[in-house]
XYZ file of C-alpha atoms in Angstrom:
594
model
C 97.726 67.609 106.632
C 94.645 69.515 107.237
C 93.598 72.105 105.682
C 90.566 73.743 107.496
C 89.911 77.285 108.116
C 87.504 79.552 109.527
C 84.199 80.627 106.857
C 85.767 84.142 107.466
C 89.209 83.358 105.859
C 87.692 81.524 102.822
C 88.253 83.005 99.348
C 84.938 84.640 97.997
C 83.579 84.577 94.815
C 85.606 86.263 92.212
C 84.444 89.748 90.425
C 84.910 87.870 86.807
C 83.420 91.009 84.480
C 86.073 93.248 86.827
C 89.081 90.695 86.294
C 88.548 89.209 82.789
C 91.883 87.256 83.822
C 89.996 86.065 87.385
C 88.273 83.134 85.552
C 91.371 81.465 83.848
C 93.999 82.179 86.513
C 92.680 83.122 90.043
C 93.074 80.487 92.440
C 89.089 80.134 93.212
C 89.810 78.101 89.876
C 92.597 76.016 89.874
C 90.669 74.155 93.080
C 92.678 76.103 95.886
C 89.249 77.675 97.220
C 90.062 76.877 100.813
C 93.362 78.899 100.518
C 93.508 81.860 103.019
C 93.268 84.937 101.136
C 92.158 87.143 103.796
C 89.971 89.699 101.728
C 88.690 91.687 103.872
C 92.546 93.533 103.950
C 92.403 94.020 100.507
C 92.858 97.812 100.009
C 90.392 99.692 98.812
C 92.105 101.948 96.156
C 93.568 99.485 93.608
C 97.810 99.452 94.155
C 99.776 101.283 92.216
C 103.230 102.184 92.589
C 103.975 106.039 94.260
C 105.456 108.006 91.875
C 108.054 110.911 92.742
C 110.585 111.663 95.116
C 108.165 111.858 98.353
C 109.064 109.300 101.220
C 106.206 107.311 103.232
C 109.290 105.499 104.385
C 112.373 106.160 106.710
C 115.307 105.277 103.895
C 114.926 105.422 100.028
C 116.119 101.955 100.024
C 112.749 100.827 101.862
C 110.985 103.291 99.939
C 112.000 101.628 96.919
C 111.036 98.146 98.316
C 108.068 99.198 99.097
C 107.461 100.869 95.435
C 108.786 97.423 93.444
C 106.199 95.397 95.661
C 103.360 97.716 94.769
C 104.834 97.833 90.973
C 104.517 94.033 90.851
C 100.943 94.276 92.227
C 99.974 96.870 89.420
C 96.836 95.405 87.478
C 98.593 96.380 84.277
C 101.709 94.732 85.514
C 100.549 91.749 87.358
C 98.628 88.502 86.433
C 95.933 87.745 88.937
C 95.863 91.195 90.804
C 92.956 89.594 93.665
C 95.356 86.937 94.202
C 98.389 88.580 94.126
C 99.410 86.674 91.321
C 102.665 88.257 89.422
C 103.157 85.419 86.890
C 104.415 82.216 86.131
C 100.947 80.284 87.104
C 100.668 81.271 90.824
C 103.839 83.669 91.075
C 102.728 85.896 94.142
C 104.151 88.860 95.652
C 102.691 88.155 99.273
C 101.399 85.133 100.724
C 98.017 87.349 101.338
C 96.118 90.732 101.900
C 97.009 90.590 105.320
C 100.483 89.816 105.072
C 100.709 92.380 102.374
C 99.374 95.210 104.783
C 102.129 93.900 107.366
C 104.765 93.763 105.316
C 103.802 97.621 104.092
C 103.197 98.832 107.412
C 107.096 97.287 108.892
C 108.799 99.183 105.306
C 107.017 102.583 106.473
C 108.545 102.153 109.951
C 111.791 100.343 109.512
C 114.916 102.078 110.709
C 118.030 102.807 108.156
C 119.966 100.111 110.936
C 117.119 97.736 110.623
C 116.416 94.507 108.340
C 112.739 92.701 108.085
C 112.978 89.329 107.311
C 110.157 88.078 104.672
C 109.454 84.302 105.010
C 107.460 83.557 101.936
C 105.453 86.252 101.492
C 105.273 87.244 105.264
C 107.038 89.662 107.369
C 108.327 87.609 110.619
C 110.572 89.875 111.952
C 112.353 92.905 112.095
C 116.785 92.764 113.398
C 118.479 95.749 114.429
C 121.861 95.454 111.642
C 123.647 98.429 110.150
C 123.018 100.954 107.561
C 124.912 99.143 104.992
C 123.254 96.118 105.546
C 120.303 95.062 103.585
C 116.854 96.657 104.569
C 115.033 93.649 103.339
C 115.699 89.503 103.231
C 113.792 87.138 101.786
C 112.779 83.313 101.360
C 110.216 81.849 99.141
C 108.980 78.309 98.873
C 112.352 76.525 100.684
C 111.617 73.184 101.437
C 114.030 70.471 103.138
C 115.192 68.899 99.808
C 113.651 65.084 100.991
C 110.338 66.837 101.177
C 110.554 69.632 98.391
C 107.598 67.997 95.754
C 105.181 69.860 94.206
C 102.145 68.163 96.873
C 103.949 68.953 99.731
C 104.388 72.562 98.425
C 100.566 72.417 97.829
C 99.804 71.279 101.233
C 101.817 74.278 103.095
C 100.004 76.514 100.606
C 96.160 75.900 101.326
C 97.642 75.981 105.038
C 98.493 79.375 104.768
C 102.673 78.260 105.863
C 104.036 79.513 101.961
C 103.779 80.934 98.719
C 105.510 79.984 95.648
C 108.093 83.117 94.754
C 108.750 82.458 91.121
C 111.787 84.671 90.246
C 110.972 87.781 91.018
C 107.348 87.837 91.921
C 108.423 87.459 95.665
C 111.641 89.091 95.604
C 109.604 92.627 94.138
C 111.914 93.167 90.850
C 109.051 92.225 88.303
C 109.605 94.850 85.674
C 106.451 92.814 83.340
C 107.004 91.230 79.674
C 110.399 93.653 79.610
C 112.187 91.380 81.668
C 112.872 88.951 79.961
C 112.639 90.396 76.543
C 116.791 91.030 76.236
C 117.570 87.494 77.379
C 114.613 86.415 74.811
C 116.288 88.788 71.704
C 120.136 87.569 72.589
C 118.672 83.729 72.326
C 116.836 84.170 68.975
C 120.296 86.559 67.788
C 122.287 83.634 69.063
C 120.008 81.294 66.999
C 120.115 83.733 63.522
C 123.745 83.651 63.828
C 124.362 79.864 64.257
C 121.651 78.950 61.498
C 120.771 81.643 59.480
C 123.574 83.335 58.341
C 123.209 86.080 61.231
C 119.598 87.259 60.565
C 115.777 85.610 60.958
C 114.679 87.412 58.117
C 112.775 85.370 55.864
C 111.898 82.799 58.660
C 109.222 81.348 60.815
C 109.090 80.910 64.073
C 106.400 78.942 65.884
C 105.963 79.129 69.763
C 103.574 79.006 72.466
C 102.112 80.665 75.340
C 101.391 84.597 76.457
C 101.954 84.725 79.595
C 104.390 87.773 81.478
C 107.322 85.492 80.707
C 106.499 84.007 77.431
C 105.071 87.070 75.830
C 108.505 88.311 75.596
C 108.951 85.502 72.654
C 106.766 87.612 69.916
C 108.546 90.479 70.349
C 111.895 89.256 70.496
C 111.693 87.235 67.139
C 110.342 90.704 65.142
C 113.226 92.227 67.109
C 115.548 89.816 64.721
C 113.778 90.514 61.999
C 111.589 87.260 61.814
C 108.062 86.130 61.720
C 106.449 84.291 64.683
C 103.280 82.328 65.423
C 102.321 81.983 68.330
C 99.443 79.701 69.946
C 97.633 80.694 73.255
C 94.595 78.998 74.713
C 93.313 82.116 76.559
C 92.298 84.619 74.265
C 92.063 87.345 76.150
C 96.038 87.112 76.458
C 96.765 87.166 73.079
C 94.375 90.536 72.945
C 96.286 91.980 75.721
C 99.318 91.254 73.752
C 98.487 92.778 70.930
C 97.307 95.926 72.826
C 100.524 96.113 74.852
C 102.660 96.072 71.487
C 104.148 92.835 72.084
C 102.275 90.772 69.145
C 101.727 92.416 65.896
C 98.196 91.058 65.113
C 95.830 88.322 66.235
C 94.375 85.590 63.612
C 91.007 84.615 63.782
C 92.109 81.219 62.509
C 94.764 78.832 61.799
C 94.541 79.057 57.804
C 94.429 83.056 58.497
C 97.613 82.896 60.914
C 99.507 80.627 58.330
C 98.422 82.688 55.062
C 99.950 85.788 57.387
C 103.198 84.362 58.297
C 103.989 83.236 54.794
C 103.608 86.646 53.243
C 105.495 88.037 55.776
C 108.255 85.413 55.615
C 108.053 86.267 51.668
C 108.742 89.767 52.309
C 110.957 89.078 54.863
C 109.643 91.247 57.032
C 109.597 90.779 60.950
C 105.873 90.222 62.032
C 103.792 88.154 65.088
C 100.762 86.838 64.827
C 98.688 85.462 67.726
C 96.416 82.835 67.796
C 94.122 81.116 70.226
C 94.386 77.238 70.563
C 95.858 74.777 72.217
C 99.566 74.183 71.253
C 99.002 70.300 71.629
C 96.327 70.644 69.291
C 97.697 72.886 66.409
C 101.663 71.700 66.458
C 100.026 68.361 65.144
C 97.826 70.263 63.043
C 101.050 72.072 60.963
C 102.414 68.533 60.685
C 99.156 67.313 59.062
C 98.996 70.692 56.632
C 102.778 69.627 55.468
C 103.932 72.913 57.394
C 107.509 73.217 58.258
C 108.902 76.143 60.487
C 112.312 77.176 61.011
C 112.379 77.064 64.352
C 109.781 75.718 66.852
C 109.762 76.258 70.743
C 107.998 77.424 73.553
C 107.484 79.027 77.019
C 103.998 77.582 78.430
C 103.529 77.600 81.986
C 104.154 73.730 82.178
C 106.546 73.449 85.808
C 102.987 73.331 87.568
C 100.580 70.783 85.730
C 97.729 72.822 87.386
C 98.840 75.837 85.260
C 99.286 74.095 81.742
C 95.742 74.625 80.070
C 95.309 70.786 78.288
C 93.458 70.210 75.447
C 89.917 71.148 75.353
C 87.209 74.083 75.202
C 88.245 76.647 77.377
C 85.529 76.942 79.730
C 84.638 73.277 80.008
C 88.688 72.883 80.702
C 88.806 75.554 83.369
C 85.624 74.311 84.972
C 87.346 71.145 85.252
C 90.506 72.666 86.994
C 88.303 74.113 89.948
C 85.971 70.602 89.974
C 88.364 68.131 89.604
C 92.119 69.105 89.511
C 93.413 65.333 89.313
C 91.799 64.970 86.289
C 92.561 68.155 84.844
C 96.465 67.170 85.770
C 95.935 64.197 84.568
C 94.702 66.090 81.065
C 97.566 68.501 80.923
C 100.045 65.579 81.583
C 98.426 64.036 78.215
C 98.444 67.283 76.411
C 101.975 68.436 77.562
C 103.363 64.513 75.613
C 101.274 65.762 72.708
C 102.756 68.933 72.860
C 106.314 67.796 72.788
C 106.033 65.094 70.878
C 105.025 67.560 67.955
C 107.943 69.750 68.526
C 110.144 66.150 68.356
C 108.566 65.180 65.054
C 108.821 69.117 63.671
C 112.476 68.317 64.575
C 113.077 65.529 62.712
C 111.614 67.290 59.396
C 114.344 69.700 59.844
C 113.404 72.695 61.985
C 115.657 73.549 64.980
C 113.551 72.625 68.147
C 114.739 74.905 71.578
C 113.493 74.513 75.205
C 112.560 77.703 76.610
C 112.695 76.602 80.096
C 109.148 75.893 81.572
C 109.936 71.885 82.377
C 107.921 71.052 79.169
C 110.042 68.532 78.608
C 110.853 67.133 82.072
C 106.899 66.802 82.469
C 106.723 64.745 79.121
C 109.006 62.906 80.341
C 107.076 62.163 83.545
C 104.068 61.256 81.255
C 106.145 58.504 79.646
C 107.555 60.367 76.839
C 111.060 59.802 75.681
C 113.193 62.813 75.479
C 116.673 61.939 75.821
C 118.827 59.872 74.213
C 121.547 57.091 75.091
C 123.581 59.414 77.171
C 121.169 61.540 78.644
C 121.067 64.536 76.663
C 117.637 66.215 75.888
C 116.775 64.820 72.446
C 116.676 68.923 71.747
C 118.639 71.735 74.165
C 117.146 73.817 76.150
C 118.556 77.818 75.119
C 120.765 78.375 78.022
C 123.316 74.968 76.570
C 122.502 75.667 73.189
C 122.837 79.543 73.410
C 123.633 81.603 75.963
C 126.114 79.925 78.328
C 129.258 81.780 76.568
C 127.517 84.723 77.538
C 126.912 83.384 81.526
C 130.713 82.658 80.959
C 131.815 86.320 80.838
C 129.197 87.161 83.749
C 126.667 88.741 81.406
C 123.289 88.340 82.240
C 119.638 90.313 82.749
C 120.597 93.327 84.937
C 117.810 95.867 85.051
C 117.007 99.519 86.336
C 113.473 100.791 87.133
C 113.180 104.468 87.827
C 110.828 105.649 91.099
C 110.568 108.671 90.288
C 107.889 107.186 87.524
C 108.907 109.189 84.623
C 109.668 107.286 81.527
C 112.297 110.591 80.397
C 114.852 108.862 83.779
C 115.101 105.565 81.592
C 115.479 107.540 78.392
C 118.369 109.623 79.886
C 120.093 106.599 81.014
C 119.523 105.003 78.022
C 121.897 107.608 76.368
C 124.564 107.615 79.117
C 124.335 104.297 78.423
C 125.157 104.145 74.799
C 128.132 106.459 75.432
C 129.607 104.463 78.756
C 130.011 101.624 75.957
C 130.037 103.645 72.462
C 131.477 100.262 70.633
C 128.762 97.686 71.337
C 127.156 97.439 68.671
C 124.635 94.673 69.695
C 123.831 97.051 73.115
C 122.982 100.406 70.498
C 121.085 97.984 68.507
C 118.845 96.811 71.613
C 118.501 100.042 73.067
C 117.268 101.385 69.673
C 114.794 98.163 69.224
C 113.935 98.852 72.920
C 112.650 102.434 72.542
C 111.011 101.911 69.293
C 109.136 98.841 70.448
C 109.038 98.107 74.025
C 106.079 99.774 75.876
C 106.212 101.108 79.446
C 103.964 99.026 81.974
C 104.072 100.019 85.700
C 107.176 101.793 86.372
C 109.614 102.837 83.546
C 112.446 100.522 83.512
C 115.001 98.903 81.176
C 117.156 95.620 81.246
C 120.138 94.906 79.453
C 122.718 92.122 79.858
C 126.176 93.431 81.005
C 128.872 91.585 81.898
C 131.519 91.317 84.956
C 133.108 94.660 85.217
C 130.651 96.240 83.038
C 127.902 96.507 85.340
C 129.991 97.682 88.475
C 131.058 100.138 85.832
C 127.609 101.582 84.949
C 126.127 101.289 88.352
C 128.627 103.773 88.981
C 127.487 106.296 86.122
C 123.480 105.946 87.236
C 124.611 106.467 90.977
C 126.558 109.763 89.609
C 123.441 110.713 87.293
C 121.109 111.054 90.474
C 123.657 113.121 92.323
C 124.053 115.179 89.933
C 120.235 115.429 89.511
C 120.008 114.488 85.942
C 117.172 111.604 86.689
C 114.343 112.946 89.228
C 114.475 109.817 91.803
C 116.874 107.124 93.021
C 116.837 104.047 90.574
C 116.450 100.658 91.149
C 119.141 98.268 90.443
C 118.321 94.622 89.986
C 118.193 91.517 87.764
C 116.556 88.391 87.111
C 117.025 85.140 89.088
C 118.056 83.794 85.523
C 121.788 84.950 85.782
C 125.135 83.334 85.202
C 125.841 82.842 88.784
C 122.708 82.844 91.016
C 120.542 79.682 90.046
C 121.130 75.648 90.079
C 118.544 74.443 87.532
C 119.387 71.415 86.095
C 116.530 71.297 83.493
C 117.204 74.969 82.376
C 120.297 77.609 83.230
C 122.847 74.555 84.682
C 121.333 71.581 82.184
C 124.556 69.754 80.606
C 127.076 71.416 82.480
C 130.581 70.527 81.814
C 131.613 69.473 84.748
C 128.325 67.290 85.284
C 127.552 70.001 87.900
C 123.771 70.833 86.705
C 122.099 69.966 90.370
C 124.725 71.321 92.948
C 122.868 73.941 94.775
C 125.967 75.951 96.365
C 126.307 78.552 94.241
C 122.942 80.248 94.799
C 123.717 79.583 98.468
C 127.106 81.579 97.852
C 125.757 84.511 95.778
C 122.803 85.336 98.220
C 125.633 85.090 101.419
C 127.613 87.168 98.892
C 125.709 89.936 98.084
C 124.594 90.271 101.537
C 128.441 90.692 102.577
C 128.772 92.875 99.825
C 125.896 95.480 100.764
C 122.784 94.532 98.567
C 119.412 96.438 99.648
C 117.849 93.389 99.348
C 118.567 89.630 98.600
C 116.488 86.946 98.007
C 116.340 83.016 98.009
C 113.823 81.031 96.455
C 112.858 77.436 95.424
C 111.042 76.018 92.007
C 110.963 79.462 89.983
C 110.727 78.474 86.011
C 110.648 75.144 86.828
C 108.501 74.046 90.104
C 109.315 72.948 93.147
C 111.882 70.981 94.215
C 113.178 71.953 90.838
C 115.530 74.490 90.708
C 117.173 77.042 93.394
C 118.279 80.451 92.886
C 118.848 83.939 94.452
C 117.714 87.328 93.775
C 120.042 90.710 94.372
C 118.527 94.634 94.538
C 120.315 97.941 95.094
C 118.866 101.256 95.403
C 121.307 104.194 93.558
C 120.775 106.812 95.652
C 123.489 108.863 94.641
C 125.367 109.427 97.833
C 128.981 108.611 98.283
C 128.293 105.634 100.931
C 126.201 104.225 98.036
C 128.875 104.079 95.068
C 131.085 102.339 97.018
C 128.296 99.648 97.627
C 127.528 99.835 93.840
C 130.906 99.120 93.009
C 130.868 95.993 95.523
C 127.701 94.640 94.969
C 127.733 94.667 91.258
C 131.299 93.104 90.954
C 130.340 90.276 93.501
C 127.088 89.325 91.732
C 128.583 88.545 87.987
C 131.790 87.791 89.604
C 129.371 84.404 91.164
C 128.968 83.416 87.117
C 132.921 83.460 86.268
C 133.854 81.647 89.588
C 130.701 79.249 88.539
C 131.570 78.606 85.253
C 135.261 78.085 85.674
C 134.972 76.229 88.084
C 132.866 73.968 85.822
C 136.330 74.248 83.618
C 134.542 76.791 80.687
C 137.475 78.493 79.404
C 135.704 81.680 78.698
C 135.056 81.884 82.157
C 138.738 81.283 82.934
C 139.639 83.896 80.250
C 137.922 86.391 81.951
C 138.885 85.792 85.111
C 142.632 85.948 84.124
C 141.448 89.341 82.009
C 139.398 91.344 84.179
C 141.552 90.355 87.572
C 138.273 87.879 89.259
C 140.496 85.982 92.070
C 139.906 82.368 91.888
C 142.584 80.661 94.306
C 142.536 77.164 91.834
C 143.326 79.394 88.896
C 146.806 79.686 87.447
């Protein structure tokens, strides 16, 4: 394919002292220079997301659209703000500055009967529907499955034909480290309770990468009540962790960040502690030192080799990337065998080795690595198998909320009417209570919690009631994750060993976007190669606006039944019979089911 394009539309030099990120992550360095940014539509005033209950748009339900696209854009929300880089490596929330300005201007002018059709990252039409049908549809990185690789992707990409989505980077429900955090906490609960007699007091955990996804990790672990290393090549990330709350304190050494954790593990007191290096360099270094953690895992950007930093000084490595990216893929490939081959040998010692779900160790696999055994299996389970399916079984999953109106006191007052819509879980008061104490605001205020089938229709309902009755300032974002019990076929993460042997068939995403389009969603979403990379993995996004009107509840109660209800008709039909349970419990029609 070629690849050439006017001087005009060629990225320009990056502002590095105004974007201290620019240099590690923009695209100018991972060799996609000839990419068509279109710069010269780059706004002026730096995008933030409108606060209030003021309309630029026709509906609330575009005007929220419009305000999740601009949250995810946010500098202190986003990765790569020139770029429009969310996160997850090259995550973006428009294919470019132009399309971004189009894709503005058709949300300011569409009609309450109309829907705009997004076609990764670019508005490319506008259909004339009905109210209740959703103001916004979207499709990110879809390839025909003979042709979906990572180099084809690449191809379309510096043409200017696609963007890579991630989750929800292109779908505009990017509510920063937050989002993940819950799913994060439940894993490492799950993992205190199955090998550590229900706490992770008085243990170490050691883990890698900073990122918006992975810096959830940190957090999570303290959350349980355990100490965590973790090991980040870029160090201004492991600064802006620390700043944004997420890691305690940063080490300014490996002997320092090891003298830390054992104190705190000997007080057993919860504590992080960043430190910048190369996880294929230090894992190897704790085996040398006789080190042996509890548990070891990680969540570095590894589903794109041109996103995993390999080993190396950091500026000689990133200089690399932008010379000669075959040879810095062929680097990371090396690195990311090192990588997991340290996490295998810190297994066999004894500590319990998780995948956290960035195709670490599908790509040491690639690189000649073993990692399965005679039937298989991953030699060690990725978190969804080995912790969190029974909770995908009863439909529970990372719903979230973000309030427009921009005032962090709308999340705190559904916080509460949270707590008393479900006074007896104990596990929810306990995260809502971490959540507040610990978990900082970035962009606009929001708050995710996994609820399960019934439960969410059920407090959709009681948000939808709290902005009619005023007692929030602004309509509220509904949404979740593309990580949910019934809306993604990722056989190296959220479907790997399924029961059935189902882990690759793709129809269920299919069915829960076509779903939640039937069911009245604001907007729905369907992407390729989020988590994972291309050709990898395919899932479906779901957002509703609570606007408080009548018309809307009934939506609510439609919408957010269909979406979990995807995850028990998923799961029993892969024959779980939790999912059965609950679909004989909680009255989910299955027509195999007796």
């Amino acid at each position: 394919m070629s690849s050439q394009f006017p001087a005009e539309t060629a990225t320009p030099e990056l502002n590095l002292e105004a974007n201290s990120f620019a240099q590690a992550e923009g695209t100018k360095f991972r060799g996609d220079a000839k990419r068509p940014m279109y710069y010269e539509f780059k706004p002026e005033e730096t995008i933030k997301a409108k606060h209030g209950t003021e309309l630029r748009c026709k509906t609330w339900e575009a005007e929220a659209a419009l305000r999740m696209l601009e949250n995810n854009l946010d500098p202190a929300v986003s990765l790569v703000y020139d770029e429009l880089i969310v996160y997850g490596g090259a995550g973006r929330a428009a294919r470019n500055w132009k399309e971004y300005q189009t894709i503005v201007s058709t949300l300011k002018n569409l009609e309450a009967d109309e829907t705009m059709l997004v076609q990764s990252g670019k508005a490319v039409g506008v259909l004339k529907t009905w109210a209740h049908a959703p103001r916004v549809l979207i499709a990110n990185s879809n390839i025909v499955p003979a042709w979906s690789t990572q180099e084809y992707f690449d191809e379309l990409d510096k043409m200017g034909l696609m963007m890579y989505g991630q989750m929800t980077a292109g779908s505009w429900i990017y509510i920063a480290t937050q989002g993940i955090l819950q799913g994060t906490y439940e894993t490492f609960a799950a993992m205190a309770d199955k090998h550590f007699n229900g706490t992770l007091a008085g243990t170490i955990t050691v883990t890698a990468g900073l990122g918006g996804m992975s810096g959830a990790q940190p957090l999570a672990v303290t959350m349980n009540d355990g100490v965590c290393l973790v090991i980040e090549p870029i160090d201004e990330r492991v600064k802006q962790k620390v700043r944004e709350g997420y890691v305690d304190e940063q080490a300014d050494s490996l002997e320092h960040a090891l003298q830390i954790c054992q104190d705190k593990k000997a007080a057993r007191q919860g504590w992080s502690v960043g430190l910048t290096g190369n996880a294929a360099t230090v894992l190897p270094q704790l085996l040398e030192l006789g080190f042996k953690a509890d548990i070891v895992t990680d969540q570095t950007s590894a589903h794109d080799l041109m996103d995993y930093i390999p080993e190396g000084e950091i500026g000689e490595v990133l200089a690399l990337r932008a010379g000669n990216p075959e040879e810095f893929k062929r680097q990371a490939l090396k690195s990311i065998v090192k990588h997991c081959q340290a996490m295998l040998d810190m297994q066999a010692q004894g500590t319990v080795a998780v995948d956290y779900g960035n195709n670490l160790r599908g790509q040491a696999e690639k690189g000649g690595l073993r990692v399965r055994d005679e039937n298989g299996q991953f030699l060690y389970p990725g978190f969804v198998p080995g912790y969190i399916r029974p909770l995908f079984c009863e439909g529970k999953g990372p719903f979230r909320w973000a309030a427009l109106s921009g005032d962090p006191q709308d999340i705190l007052r559904i916080d509460r009417a949270l707590l008393e819509t479900f006074p007896d879980n104990k596990m929810l008061a306990r995260w809502i209570e971490k959540a507040q104490a610990k978990v900082p605001f970035i962009g606009l205020p929001a708050r995710v919690c996994w609820l399960g089938y019934g439960e969410r229709e059920k407090f959709g309902l009681v948000i939808n009631d709290l902005v009619a009755r005023g007692e929030v300032k602004a309509p509220i974002v509904i949404g979740r994750d593309h990580l949910d019990c019934g809306s993604v076929a990722s056989p190296n993460r959220e479907t790997e060993g399924m029961k059935d042997g189902s882990d690759a068939v793709a129809d269920w995403p299919l069915l829960n976007a076509l779903a939640n389009c039937a069911s009245g969603a604001d907007w729905v979403s369907l992407h390729n190669g989020g988590g994972v990379g291309i050709g990898n993995s395919t899932h479906s996004g779901m957002v509703i606006v609570a606007t408080g009107t009548p018309g809307k509840a009934e939506r609510l109660k439609r919408v957010l039944t269909t979406d979990p209800g995807m995850g028990i008709f998923r799961h029993a039909d892969a024959g779980y019979e939790i999912a059965e349970n609950v679909a004989r419990e909680r009255g989910a029609k299955i027509p195999s089911l007796k």
